[in-house]
Coordinates of C-alpha atoms in Angstrom, one line a residue:
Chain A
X20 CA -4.1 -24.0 -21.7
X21 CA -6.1 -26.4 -19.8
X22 CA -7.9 -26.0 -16.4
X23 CA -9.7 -28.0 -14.0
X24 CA -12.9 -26.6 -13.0
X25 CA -13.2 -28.3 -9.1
X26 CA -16.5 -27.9 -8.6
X27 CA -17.4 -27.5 -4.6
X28 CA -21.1 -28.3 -3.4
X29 CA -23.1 -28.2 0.0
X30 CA -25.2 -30.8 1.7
X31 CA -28.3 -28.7 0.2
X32 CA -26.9 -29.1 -3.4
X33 CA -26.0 -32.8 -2.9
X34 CA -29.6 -33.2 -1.2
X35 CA -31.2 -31.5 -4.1
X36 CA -29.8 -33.9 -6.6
X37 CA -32.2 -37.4 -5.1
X38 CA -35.3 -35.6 -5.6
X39 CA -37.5 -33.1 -3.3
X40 CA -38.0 -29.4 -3.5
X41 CA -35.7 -27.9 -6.0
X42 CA -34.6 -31.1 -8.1
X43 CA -35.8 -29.6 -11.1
X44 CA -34.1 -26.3 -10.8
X45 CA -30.7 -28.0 -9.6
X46 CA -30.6 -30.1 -12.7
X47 CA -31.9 -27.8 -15.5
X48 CA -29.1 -25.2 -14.1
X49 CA -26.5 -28.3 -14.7
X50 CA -28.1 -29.2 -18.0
X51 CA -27.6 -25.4 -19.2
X52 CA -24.5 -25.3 -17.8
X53 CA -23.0 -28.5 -19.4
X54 CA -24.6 -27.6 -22.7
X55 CA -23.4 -23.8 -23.1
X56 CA -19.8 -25.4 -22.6
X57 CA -20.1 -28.3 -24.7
X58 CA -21.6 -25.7 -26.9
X59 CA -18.7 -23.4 -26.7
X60 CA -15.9 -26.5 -27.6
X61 CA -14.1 -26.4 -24.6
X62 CA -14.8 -29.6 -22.4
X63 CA -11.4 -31.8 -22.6
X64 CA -13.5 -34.0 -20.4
X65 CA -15.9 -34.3 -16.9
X66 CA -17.7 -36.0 -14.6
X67 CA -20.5 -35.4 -11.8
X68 CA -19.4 -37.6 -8.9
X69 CA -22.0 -39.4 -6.6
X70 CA -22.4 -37.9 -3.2
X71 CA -20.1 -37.7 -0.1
X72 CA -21.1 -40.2 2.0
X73 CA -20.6 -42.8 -0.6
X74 CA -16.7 -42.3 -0.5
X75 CA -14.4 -44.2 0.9
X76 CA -10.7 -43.1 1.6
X77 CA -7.5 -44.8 1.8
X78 CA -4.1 -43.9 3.1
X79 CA -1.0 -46.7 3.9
X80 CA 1.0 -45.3 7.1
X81 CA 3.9 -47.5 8.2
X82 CA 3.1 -49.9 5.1
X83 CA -0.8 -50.3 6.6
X84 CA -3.5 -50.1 4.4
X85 CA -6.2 -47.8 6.3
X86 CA -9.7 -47.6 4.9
X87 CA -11.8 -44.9 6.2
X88 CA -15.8 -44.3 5.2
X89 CA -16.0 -40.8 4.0
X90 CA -14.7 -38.2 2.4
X91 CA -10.8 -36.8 3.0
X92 CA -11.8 -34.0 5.1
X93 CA -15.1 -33.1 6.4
X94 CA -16.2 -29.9 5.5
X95 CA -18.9 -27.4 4.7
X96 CA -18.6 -28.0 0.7
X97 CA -17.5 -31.3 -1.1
X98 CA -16.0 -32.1 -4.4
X99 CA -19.1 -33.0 -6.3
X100 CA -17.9 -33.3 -9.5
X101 CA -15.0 -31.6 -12.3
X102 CA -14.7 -30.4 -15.7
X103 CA -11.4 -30.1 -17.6
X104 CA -11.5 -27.1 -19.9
X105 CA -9.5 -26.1 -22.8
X106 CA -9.5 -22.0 -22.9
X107 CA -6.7 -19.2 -23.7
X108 CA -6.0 -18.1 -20.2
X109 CA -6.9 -17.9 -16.9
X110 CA -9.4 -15.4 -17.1
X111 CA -11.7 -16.9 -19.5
X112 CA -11.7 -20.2 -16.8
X113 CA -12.9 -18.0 -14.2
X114 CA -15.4 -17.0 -16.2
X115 CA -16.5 -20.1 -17.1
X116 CA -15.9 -21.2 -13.4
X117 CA -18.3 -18.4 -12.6
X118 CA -21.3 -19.7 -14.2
X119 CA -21.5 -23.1 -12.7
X120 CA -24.5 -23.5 -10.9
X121 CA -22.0 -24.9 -8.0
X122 CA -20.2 -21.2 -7.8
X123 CA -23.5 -19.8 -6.6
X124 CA -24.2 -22.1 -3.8
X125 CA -20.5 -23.9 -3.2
X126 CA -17.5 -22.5 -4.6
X127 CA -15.5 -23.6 -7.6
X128 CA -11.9 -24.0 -7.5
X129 CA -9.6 -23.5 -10.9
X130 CA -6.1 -24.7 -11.2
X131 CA -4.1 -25.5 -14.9
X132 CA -3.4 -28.7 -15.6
X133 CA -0.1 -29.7 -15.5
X134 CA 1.3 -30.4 -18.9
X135 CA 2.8 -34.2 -20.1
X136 CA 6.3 -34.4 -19.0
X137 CA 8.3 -33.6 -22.2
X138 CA 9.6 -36.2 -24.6
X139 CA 13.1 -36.7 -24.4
Chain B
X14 CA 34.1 8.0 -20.4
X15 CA 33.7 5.2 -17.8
X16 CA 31.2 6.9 -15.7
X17 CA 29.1 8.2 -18.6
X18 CA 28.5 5.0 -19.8
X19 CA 27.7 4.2 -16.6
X20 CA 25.2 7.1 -15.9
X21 CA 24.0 6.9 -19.4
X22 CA 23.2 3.3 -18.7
X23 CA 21.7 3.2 -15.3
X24 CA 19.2 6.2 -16.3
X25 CA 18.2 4.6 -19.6
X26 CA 17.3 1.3 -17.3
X27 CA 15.6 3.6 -15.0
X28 CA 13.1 5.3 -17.1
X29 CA 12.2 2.5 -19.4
X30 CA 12.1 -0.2 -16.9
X31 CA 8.8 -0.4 -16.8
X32 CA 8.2 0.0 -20.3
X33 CA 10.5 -3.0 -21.2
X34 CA 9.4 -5.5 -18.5
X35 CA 6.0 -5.1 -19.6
X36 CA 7.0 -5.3 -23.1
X37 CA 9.1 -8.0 -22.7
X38 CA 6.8 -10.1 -20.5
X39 CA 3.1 -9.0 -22.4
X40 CA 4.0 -12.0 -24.9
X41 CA 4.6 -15.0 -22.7
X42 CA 3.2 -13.8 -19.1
X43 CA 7.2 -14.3 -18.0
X44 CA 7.5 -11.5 -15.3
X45 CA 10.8 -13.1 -14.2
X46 CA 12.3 -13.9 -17.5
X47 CA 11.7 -10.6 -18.5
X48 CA 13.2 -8.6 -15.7
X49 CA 16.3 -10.9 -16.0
X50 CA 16.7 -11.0 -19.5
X51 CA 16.8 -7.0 -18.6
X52 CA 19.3 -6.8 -16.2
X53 CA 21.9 -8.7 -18.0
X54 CA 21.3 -6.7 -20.5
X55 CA 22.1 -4.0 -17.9
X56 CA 24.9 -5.8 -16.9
X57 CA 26.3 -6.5 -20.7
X58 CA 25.4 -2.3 -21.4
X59 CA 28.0 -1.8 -18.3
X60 CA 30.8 -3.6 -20.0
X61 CA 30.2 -2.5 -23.5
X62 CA 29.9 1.0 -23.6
X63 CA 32.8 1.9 -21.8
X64 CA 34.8 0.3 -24.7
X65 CA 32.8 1.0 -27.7
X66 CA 30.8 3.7 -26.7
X67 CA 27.6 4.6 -25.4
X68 CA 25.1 3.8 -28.5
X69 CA 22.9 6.4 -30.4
X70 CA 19.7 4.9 -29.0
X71 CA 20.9 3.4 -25.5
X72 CA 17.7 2.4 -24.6
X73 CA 16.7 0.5 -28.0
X74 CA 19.9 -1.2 -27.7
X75 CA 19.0 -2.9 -23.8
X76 CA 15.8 -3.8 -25.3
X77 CA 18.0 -5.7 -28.4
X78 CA 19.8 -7.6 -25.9
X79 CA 16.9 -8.0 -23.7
X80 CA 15.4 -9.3 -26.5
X81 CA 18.0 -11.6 -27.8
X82 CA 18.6 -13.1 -24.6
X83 CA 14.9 -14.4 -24.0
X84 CA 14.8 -15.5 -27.6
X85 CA 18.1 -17.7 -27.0
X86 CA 16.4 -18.8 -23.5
X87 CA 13.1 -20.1 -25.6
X88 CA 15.7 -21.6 -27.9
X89 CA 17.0 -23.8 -25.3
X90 CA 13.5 -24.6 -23.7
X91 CA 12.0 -26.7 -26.8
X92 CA 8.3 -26.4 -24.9
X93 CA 8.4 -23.0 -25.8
X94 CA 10.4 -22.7 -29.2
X95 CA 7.4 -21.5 -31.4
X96 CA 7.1 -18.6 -28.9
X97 CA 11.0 -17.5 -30.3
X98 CA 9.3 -17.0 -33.7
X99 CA 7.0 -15.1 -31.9
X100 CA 9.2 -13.0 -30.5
X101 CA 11.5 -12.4 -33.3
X102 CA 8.2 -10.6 -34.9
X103 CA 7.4 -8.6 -31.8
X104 CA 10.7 -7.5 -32.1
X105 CA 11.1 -6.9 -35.5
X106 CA 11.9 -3.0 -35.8
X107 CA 14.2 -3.9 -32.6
X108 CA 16.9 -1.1 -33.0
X109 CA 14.3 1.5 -33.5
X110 CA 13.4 3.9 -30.8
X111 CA 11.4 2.4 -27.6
X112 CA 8.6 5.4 -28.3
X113 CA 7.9 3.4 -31.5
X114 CA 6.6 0.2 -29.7
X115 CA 3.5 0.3 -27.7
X116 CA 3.5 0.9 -24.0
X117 CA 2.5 -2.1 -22.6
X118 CA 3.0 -0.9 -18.7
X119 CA -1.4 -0.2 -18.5
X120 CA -1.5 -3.9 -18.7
X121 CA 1.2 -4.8 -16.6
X122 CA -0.2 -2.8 -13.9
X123 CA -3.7 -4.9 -14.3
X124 CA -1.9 -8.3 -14.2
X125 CA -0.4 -7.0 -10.7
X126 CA -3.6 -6.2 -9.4
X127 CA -5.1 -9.1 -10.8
X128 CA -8.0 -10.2 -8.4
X129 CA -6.7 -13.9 -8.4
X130 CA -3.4 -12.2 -7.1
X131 CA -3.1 -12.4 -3.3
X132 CA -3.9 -8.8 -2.8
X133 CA -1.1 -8.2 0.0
X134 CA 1.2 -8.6 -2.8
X135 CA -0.4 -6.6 -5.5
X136 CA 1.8 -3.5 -4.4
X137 CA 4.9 -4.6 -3.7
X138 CA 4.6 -6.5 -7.6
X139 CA 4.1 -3.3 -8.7
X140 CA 6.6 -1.9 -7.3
X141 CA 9.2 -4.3 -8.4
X142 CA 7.8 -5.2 -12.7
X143 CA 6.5 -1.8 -13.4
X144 CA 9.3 0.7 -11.2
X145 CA 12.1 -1.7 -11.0
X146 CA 12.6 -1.7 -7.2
X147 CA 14.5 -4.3 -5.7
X148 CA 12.9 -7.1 -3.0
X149 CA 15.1 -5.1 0.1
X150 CA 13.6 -1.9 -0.4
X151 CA 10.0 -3.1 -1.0
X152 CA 10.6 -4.7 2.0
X153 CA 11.4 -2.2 4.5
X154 CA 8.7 -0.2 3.0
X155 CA 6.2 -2.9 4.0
X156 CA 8.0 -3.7 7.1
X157 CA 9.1 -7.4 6.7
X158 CA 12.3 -9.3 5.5
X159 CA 13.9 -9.1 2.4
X160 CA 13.9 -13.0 2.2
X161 CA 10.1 -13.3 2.4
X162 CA 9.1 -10.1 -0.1
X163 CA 11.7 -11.8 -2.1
X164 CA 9.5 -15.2 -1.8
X165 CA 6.6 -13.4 -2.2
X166 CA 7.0 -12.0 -5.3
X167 CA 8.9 -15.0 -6.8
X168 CA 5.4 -17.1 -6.1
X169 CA 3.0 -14.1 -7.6
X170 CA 5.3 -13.8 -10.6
X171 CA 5.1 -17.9 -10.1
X172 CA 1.2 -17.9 -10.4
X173 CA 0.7 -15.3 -13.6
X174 CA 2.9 -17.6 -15.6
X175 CA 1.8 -20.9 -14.8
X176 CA -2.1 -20.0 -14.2
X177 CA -1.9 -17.7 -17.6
X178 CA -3.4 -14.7 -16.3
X179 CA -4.5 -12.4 -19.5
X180 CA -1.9 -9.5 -20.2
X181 CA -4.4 -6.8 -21.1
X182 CA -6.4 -4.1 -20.4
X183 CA -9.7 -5.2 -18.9
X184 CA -13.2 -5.2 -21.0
X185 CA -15.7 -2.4 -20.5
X186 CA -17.7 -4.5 -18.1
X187 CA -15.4 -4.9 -15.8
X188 CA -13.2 -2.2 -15.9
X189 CA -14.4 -0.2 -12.9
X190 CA -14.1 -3.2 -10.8
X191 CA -10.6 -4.2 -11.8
X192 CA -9.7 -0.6 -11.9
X193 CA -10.3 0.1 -8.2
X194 CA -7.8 -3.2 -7.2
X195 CA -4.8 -1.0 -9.4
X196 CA -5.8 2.2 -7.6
X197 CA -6.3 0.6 -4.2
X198 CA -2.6 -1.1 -4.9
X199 CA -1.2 2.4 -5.5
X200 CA -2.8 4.3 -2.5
X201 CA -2.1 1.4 -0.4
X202 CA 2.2 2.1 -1.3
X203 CA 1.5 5.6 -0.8
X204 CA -0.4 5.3 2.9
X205 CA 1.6 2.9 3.7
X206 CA 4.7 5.5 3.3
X207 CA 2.3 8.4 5.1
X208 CA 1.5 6.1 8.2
X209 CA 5.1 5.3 8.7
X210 CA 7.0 8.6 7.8
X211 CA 5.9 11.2 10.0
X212 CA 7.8 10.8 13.2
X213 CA 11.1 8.7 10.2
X214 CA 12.4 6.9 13.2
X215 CA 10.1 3.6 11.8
X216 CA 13.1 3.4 9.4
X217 CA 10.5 1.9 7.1
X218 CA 11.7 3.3 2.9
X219 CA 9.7 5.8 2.1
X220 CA 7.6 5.0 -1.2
X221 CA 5.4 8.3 -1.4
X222 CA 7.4 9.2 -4.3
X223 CA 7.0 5.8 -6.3
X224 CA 3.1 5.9 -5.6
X225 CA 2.8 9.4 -7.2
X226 CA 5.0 8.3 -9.8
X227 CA 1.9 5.8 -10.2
X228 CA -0.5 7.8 -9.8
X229 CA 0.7 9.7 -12.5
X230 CA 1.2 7.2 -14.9
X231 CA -2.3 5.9 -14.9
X232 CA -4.0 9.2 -15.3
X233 CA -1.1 9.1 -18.8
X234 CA -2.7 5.7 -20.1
X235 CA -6.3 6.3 -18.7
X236 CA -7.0 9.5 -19.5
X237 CA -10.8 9.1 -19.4
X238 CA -10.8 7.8 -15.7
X239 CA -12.3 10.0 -13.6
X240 CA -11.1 7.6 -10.2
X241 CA -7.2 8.0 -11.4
X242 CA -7.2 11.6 -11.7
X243 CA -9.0 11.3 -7.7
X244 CA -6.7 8.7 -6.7
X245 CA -3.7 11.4 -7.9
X246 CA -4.9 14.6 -6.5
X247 CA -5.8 12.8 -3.2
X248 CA -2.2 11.9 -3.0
X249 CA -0.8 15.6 -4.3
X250 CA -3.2 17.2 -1.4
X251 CA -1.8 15.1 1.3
X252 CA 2.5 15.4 -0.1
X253 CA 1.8 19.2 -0.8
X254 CA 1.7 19.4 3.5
X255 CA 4.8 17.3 4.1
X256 CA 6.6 20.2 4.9
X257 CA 3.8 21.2 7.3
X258 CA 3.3 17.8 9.2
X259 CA 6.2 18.4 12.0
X260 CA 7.0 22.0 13.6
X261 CA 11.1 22.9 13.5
X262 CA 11.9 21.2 16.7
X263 CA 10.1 17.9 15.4
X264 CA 7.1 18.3 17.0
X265 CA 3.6 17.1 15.6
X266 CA 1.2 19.2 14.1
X267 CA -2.4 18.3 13.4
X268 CA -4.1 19.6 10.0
X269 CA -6.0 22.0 11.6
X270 CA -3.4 23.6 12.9
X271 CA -0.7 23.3 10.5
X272 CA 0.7 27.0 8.8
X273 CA -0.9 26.9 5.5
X274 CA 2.2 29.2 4.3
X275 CA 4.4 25.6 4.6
X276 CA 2.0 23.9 2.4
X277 CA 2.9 23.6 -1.8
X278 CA 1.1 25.7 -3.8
X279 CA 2.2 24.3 -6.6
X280 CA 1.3 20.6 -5.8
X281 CA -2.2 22.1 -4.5
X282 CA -3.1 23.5 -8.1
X283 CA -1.9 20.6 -9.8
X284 CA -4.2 18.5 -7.4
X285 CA -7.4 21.3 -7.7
X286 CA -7.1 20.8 -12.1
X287 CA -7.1 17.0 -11.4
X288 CA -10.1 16.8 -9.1
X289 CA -11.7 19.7 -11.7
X290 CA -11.2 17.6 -14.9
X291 CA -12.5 14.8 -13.0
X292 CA -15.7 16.0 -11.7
X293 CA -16.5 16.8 -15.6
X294 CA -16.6 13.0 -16.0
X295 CA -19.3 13.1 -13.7
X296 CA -18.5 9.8 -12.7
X297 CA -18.1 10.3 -8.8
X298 CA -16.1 7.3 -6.8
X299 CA -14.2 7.1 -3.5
X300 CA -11.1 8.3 -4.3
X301 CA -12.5 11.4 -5.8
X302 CA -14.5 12.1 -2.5
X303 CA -11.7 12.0 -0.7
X304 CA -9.9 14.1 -2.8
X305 CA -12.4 16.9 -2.4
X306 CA -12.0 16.4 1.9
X307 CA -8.1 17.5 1.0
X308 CA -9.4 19.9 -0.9
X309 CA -11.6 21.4 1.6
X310 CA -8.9 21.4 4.0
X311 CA -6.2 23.4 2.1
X312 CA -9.0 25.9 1.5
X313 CA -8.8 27.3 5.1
X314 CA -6.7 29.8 4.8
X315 CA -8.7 31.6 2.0
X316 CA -11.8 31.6 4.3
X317 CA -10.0 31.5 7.5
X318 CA -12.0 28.4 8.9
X319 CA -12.3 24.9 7.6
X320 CA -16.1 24.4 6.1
X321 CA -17.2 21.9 8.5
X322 CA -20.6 21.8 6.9
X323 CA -18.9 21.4 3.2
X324 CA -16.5 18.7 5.2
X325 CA -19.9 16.8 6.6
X326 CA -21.6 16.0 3.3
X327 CA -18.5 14.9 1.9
X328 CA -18.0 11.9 4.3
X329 CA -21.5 11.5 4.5
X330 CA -20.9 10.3 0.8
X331 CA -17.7 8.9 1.5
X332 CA -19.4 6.2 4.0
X333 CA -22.0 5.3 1.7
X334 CA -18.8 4.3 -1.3
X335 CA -16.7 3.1 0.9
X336 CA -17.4 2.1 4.4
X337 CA -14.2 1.7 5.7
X338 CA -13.1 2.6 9.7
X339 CA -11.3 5.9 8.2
X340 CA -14.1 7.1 6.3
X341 CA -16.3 6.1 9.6
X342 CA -14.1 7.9 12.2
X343 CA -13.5 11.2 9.4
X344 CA -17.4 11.6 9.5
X345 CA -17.9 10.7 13.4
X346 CA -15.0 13.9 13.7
X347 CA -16.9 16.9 11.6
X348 CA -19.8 15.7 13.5
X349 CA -17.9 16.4 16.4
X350 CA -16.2 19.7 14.8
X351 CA -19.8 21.1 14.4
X352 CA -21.3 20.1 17.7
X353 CA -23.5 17.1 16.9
X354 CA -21.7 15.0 19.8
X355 CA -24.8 12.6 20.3
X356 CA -24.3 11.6 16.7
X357 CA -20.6 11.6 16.9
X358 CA -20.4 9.1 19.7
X359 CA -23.6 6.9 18.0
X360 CA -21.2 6.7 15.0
X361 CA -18.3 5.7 17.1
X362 CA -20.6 3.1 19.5
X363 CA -21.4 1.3 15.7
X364 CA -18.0 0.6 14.7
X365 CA -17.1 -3.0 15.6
X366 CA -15.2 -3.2 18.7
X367 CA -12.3 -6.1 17.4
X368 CA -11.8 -3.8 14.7
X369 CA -11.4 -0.9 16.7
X370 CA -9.7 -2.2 19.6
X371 CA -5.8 -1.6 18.0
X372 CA -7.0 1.7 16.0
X373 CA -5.3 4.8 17.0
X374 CA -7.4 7.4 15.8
X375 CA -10.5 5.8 17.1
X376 CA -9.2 6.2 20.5
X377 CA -7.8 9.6 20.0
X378 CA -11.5 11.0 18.7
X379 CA -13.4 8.7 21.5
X380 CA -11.2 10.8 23.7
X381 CA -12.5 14.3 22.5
X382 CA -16.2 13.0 22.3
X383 CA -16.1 12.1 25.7
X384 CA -14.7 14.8 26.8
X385 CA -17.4 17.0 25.3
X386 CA -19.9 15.0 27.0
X387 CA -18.5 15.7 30.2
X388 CA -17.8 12.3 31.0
X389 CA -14.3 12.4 31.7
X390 CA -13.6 9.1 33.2
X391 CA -14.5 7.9 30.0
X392 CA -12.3 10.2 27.9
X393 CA -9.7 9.4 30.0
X394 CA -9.5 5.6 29.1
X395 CA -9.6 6.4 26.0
X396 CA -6.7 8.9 26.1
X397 CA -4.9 6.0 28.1
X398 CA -5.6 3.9 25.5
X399 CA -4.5 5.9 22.4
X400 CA -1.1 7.1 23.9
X401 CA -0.9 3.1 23.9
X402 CA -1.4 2.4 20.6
X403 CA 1.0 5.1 19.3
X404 CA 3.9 4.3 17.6
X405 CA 5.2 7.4 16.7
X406 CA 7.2 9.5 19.2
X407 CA 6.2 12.9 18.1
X408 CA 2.4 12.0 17.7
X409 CA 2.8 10.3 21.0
X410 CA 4.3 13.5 22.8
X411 CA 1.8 15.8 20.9
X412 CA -1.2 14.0 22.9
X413 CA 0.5 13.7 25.8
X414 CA 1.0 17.5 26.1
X415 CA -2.4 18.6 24.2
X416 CA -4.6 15.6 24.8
X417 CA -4.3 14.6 28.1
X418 CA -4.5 17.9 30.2
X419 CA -8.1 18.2 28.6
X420 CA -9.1 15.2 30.1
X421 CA -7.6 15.6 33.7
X422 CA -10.2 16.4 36.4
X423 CA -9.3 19.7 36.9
X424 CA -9.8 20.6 33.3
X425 CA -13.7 20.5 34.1
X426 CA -13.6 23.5 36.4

C-alpha cells in the first residue's frame, strides 16, 4: 500500500528553516528523518516545499481565471512539504508519520494513495 | 423439519458470527464483504436444509459457502484475484469443524477500536462485525436513526479497507494503550444501556447484555489482562442490582438504600473472583478501581454500613487514573458521606462549569453539599436545576419527594 505522508508545519517551523535560533536542530531532525526512511526502502518519492507566502492560488469561477497570493486557506499549520511511502498497512504509516520532525510541532496528515485506474 | 432447519440455522449464525466475520475479513480487511458473503450464506443455509437436511457440522458448512462466495466475488474483481488463491489456502480444511481454525474475533475487536477509527463509532462497529447486530437496533441503543448508524458504519467499515488498518493483535508496547480504546468501547455500550434503562420509557434497546457478552469474551482471549477482568466485574457489580434499582410500584431507589436481598449473589461472586484474579496481576488501572467501589458497595450488608473510609481512598485513586467528571463527583460524594463538606464543595467549585452545566448528578450532589452548609438558597438552585436536567420520570419523582423537602426553608428548623 502506498500513503502520503502530508506533512503540516507552523510559522515557527517555516521561520526556523532561513536561518536564526534553532536552524541547525530543525534541519538535522529532517536530515535524520529523511535518512532513516530512505534507509528503511520505503520513499516512492518527496519533496520539501518552499514556504507559505510564496504560493500563489488559482481557481476559475464563471470561466474567470482568479489568482490569489497565498496559500488556499490560512491557517495555524501549512503544507510544508510530502512524502509518498510504500509500507504494509496503515499502521506502520502512522508510525512513520509519527516520527517526522513536523508531527511534533505541526501535525502530519496520512491518507493511501489511490491506485491507477485498472487496465481494461 | 422446516423449522429445525430454521432454528438450527439461525443459532449456528448466532454463535459463530463473530468468529466468521472476523475470520472471513482478517485476510483482506473486508468487514462488509465478509458479513455479506455471511448472510447469503444464511440465506442459502435457509433454503437448503429444509430439503436436504440440516448438515453434520452446520456451522462449517456457512463458513463453506461464506467462503466460496467471497472467493467467486475476488474472481470477478481482477485487482484482487491473487487474494482468491489466498483464500482457497486459508480455507483449506473448509468442511472441518470452526473450533479447528483460529479465533480471529481478539483482532477484530482491536480493528474496531482502532484509534484512527472515529471513536463514536468504535461501539456500535462492535456491535454490528463481532455480535452481529443489525444498524436499527444499534441505533436505538445509541439514540439516532437507523439511516445514519447505517451510514456510519458503512464509512468505518469504508476506512479499515481502503486505509489498510492492520488485523492483529497489538505489540507489547502498545498494548495497554490500544487496550483501554476496546474496553472503553465496551463500557461505553454497557453505560450507555444503564443511563437509559432505569426508568425503560427512553425506549432506547437495551445492550447491557451484548456488553457483558464482551466483557466476557475478552477476559476468554486475554486472559493475562488484569483491566478486562476489572472492566467485567465492574459491569457484573452494577447488573447483579438490576433487580434492586426500582421499588414494586416503579419507584427509584438510590444504592444506598436499595435491599441488598434483591441483589444477585451469583453475579456478585462471579464479579468478587474476577476483581481477585485481577489484583494478583498487580497491574492496577481504572476499570479495576472502579470495580472495587462496586465491590465496596455490595459489601454493606455484611457490615451493615457502607465503608466510607474504604470508599474515599478508592476514588482518591480513581481521580488520579482517570479524571473524568464521574470519578470527580464519586469522590466530592464520600467526602460528603463522611463529613468533610469544605472539601466536598472545593471539589465541586474545580470542576469546569461548561462541563457541568447539563450534568445531573453534579446538581443533585451540589444540592446536598449546600444543604449541609446551611446555605439553602443555594441548595435550592441547585435542586431546581437537577429536577431540570432529569430525564427519567422515576428519578425525577424520587427527588422531587426526597430531595426537595430537605431544601425547603422550613427544613432548617
Amino acid at each position: 500500500m502506498q500513503y502520503m505522508l502530508i506533512l503540516n508545519e507552523t510559522a515557527e517551523d517555516f521561520a526556523k528553516q532561513v536561518g536564526g535560533e534553532g536552524t541547525e536542530e530543525y534541519w538535522g531532525g529532517w536530515h535524520a528523518y529523511i535518512g532513516a526512511m530512505m534507509g528503511a526502502g520505503i520513499v516512492v518519492n518527496g519533496d520539501g516545499l518552499e514556504p507559505p507566502h510564496t504560493a500563489t492560488t488559482v481557481r476559475i469561477r464563471d470561466g474567470k481565471r482568479l489568482v490569489q497570493d497565498g496559500p488556499f486557506a490560512d491557517s495555524k499549520e501549512q503544507l510544508a512539504g510530502y512524502f509518498v511511502i510504500e509500507v504494509p498497512d496503515l499502521d506502520t504509516a502512522l508510525e512513520w508519520a509519527a516520527r517526522s520532525p513536523a508531527a511534533a510541532t505541526g501535525s502530519v496528515e496520512v491518507r493511501p494513495v489511490m491506485p491507477p485506474p485498472q487496465a481494461a | 423439519m422446516i423449522m429445525d432447519a430454521r432454528r438450527v440455522a439461525e443459532d449456528a449464525a448466532r454463535t459463530s458470527y463473530g468468529r466468521l466475520v472476523a475470520l472471513l475479513a482478517s485476510r483482506d480487511r473486508d468487514l462488509a464483504a465478509a458479513e455479506d458473503a455471511l448472510s447469503d450464506a444464511f440465506v442459502a443455509a435457509l433454503k437448503s436444509w429444509p430439503e436436504t437436511g440440516v448438515p453434520t457440522n452446520p456451522k462449517g458448512w456457512l463458513m463453506t459457502a461464506a467462503r466460496n462466495r467471497m472467493s467467486n466475488l475476488y474472481r470477478h474483481d481482477r485487482m484482487r484475484a491473487g487474494l482468491a488463491d489466498d483464500l482457497e489456502r486459508h480455507f483449506a480444511a473448509s468442511m472441518q469443524d470452526i473450533g479447528a481454525f483460529p479465533d480471529e474475533r481478539l483482532k477484530l475487536l482491536f480493528v474496531c477500536a482502532h484509534p484512527a477509527i472515529d471513536s463514536a463509532i468504535r461501539t456500535p462497529l462492535m456491535m454490528q462485525t463481532v455480535l452481529g447486530l443489525d444498524a436499527a437496533r444499534i441505533a436505538s441503543a445509541f439514540l439516532t436513526s437507523p439511516a445514519t448508524m447505517g451510514q456510519r458504519l458503512v464509512r468505518a467499515k469504508a476506512k479499515i479497507r481502503d486505509a489498510a488498518i492492520r488485523f492483529e493483535v497489538p505489540d507489547a508496547d502498545v498494548m495497554p494503550e490500544r487496550l483501554t480504546f476496546v474496553l472503553d468501547a465496551i463500557y461505553a455500550a454497557f453505560g450507555q444501556a444503564w443511563d437509559a434503562v432505569p426508568g425503560g420509557d427512553s425506549g432506547a434497546v437495551d445492550l447491557t447484555a451484548e456488553a457483558i457478552f464482551l466483557g466476557r469474551l475478552l477476559v476468554s482471549l486475554l486472559p493475562g489482562s488484569a483491566e478486562a477482568k476489572g472492566l467485567l466485574a465492574l459491569m457484573l457489580y452494577c447488573e447483579a442490582r438490576r433487580g434492586a434499582r426500582r421499588s414494586a410500584d416503579g419507584a427509584f431507589v438510590p444504592l444506598d438504600e436499595q435491599d441488598p436481598a434483591l441483589w444477585s449473589r451469583d453475579l456478585i461472586i462471579e464479579a468478587e473472583a474476577l476483581l481477585t484474579e485481577a489484583s494478583a496481576a498487580a497491574t492496577l488501572g481504572r476499570y479495576q478501581t472502579e470495580a472495587a467501589i462496586q465491590s465496596v458497595h455490595v459489601q454493606r450488608p455484611f457490615f451493615g454500613e457502607t465503608n466510607y473510609a474504604a470508599l474515599r481512598s478508592l476514588y482518591a485513586l480513581l481521580v488520579r487514573q482517570h479524571p473524568g467528571l464521574g470519578a470527580w463527583l464519586g469522590y466530592s460524594g464520600v467526602l460528603l458521606k463522611l463529613g468533610e463538606v469544605g472539601e466536598a464543595l472545593a471539589i465541586l467549585d474545580d470542576m469546569p462549569t461548561e462541563r457541568v452545566a447539563a450534568y445531573q448528578p453534579y446538581w443533585v450532589l451540589r444540592a446536598h453539599v449546600m444543604r449541609a452548609l446551611s446555605q439553602l438558597r443555594e441548595a435550592r438552585h441547585a435542586a431546581d436545576r437537577a429536577i431540570g436536567l432529569t430525564e427519567d420520570e422515576a428519578v425525577r419523582g424520587y427527588l422531587l419527594s426526597k430531595l426537595m423537602p430537605l431544601v425547603k426553608p422550613e427544613a432548617t428548623g
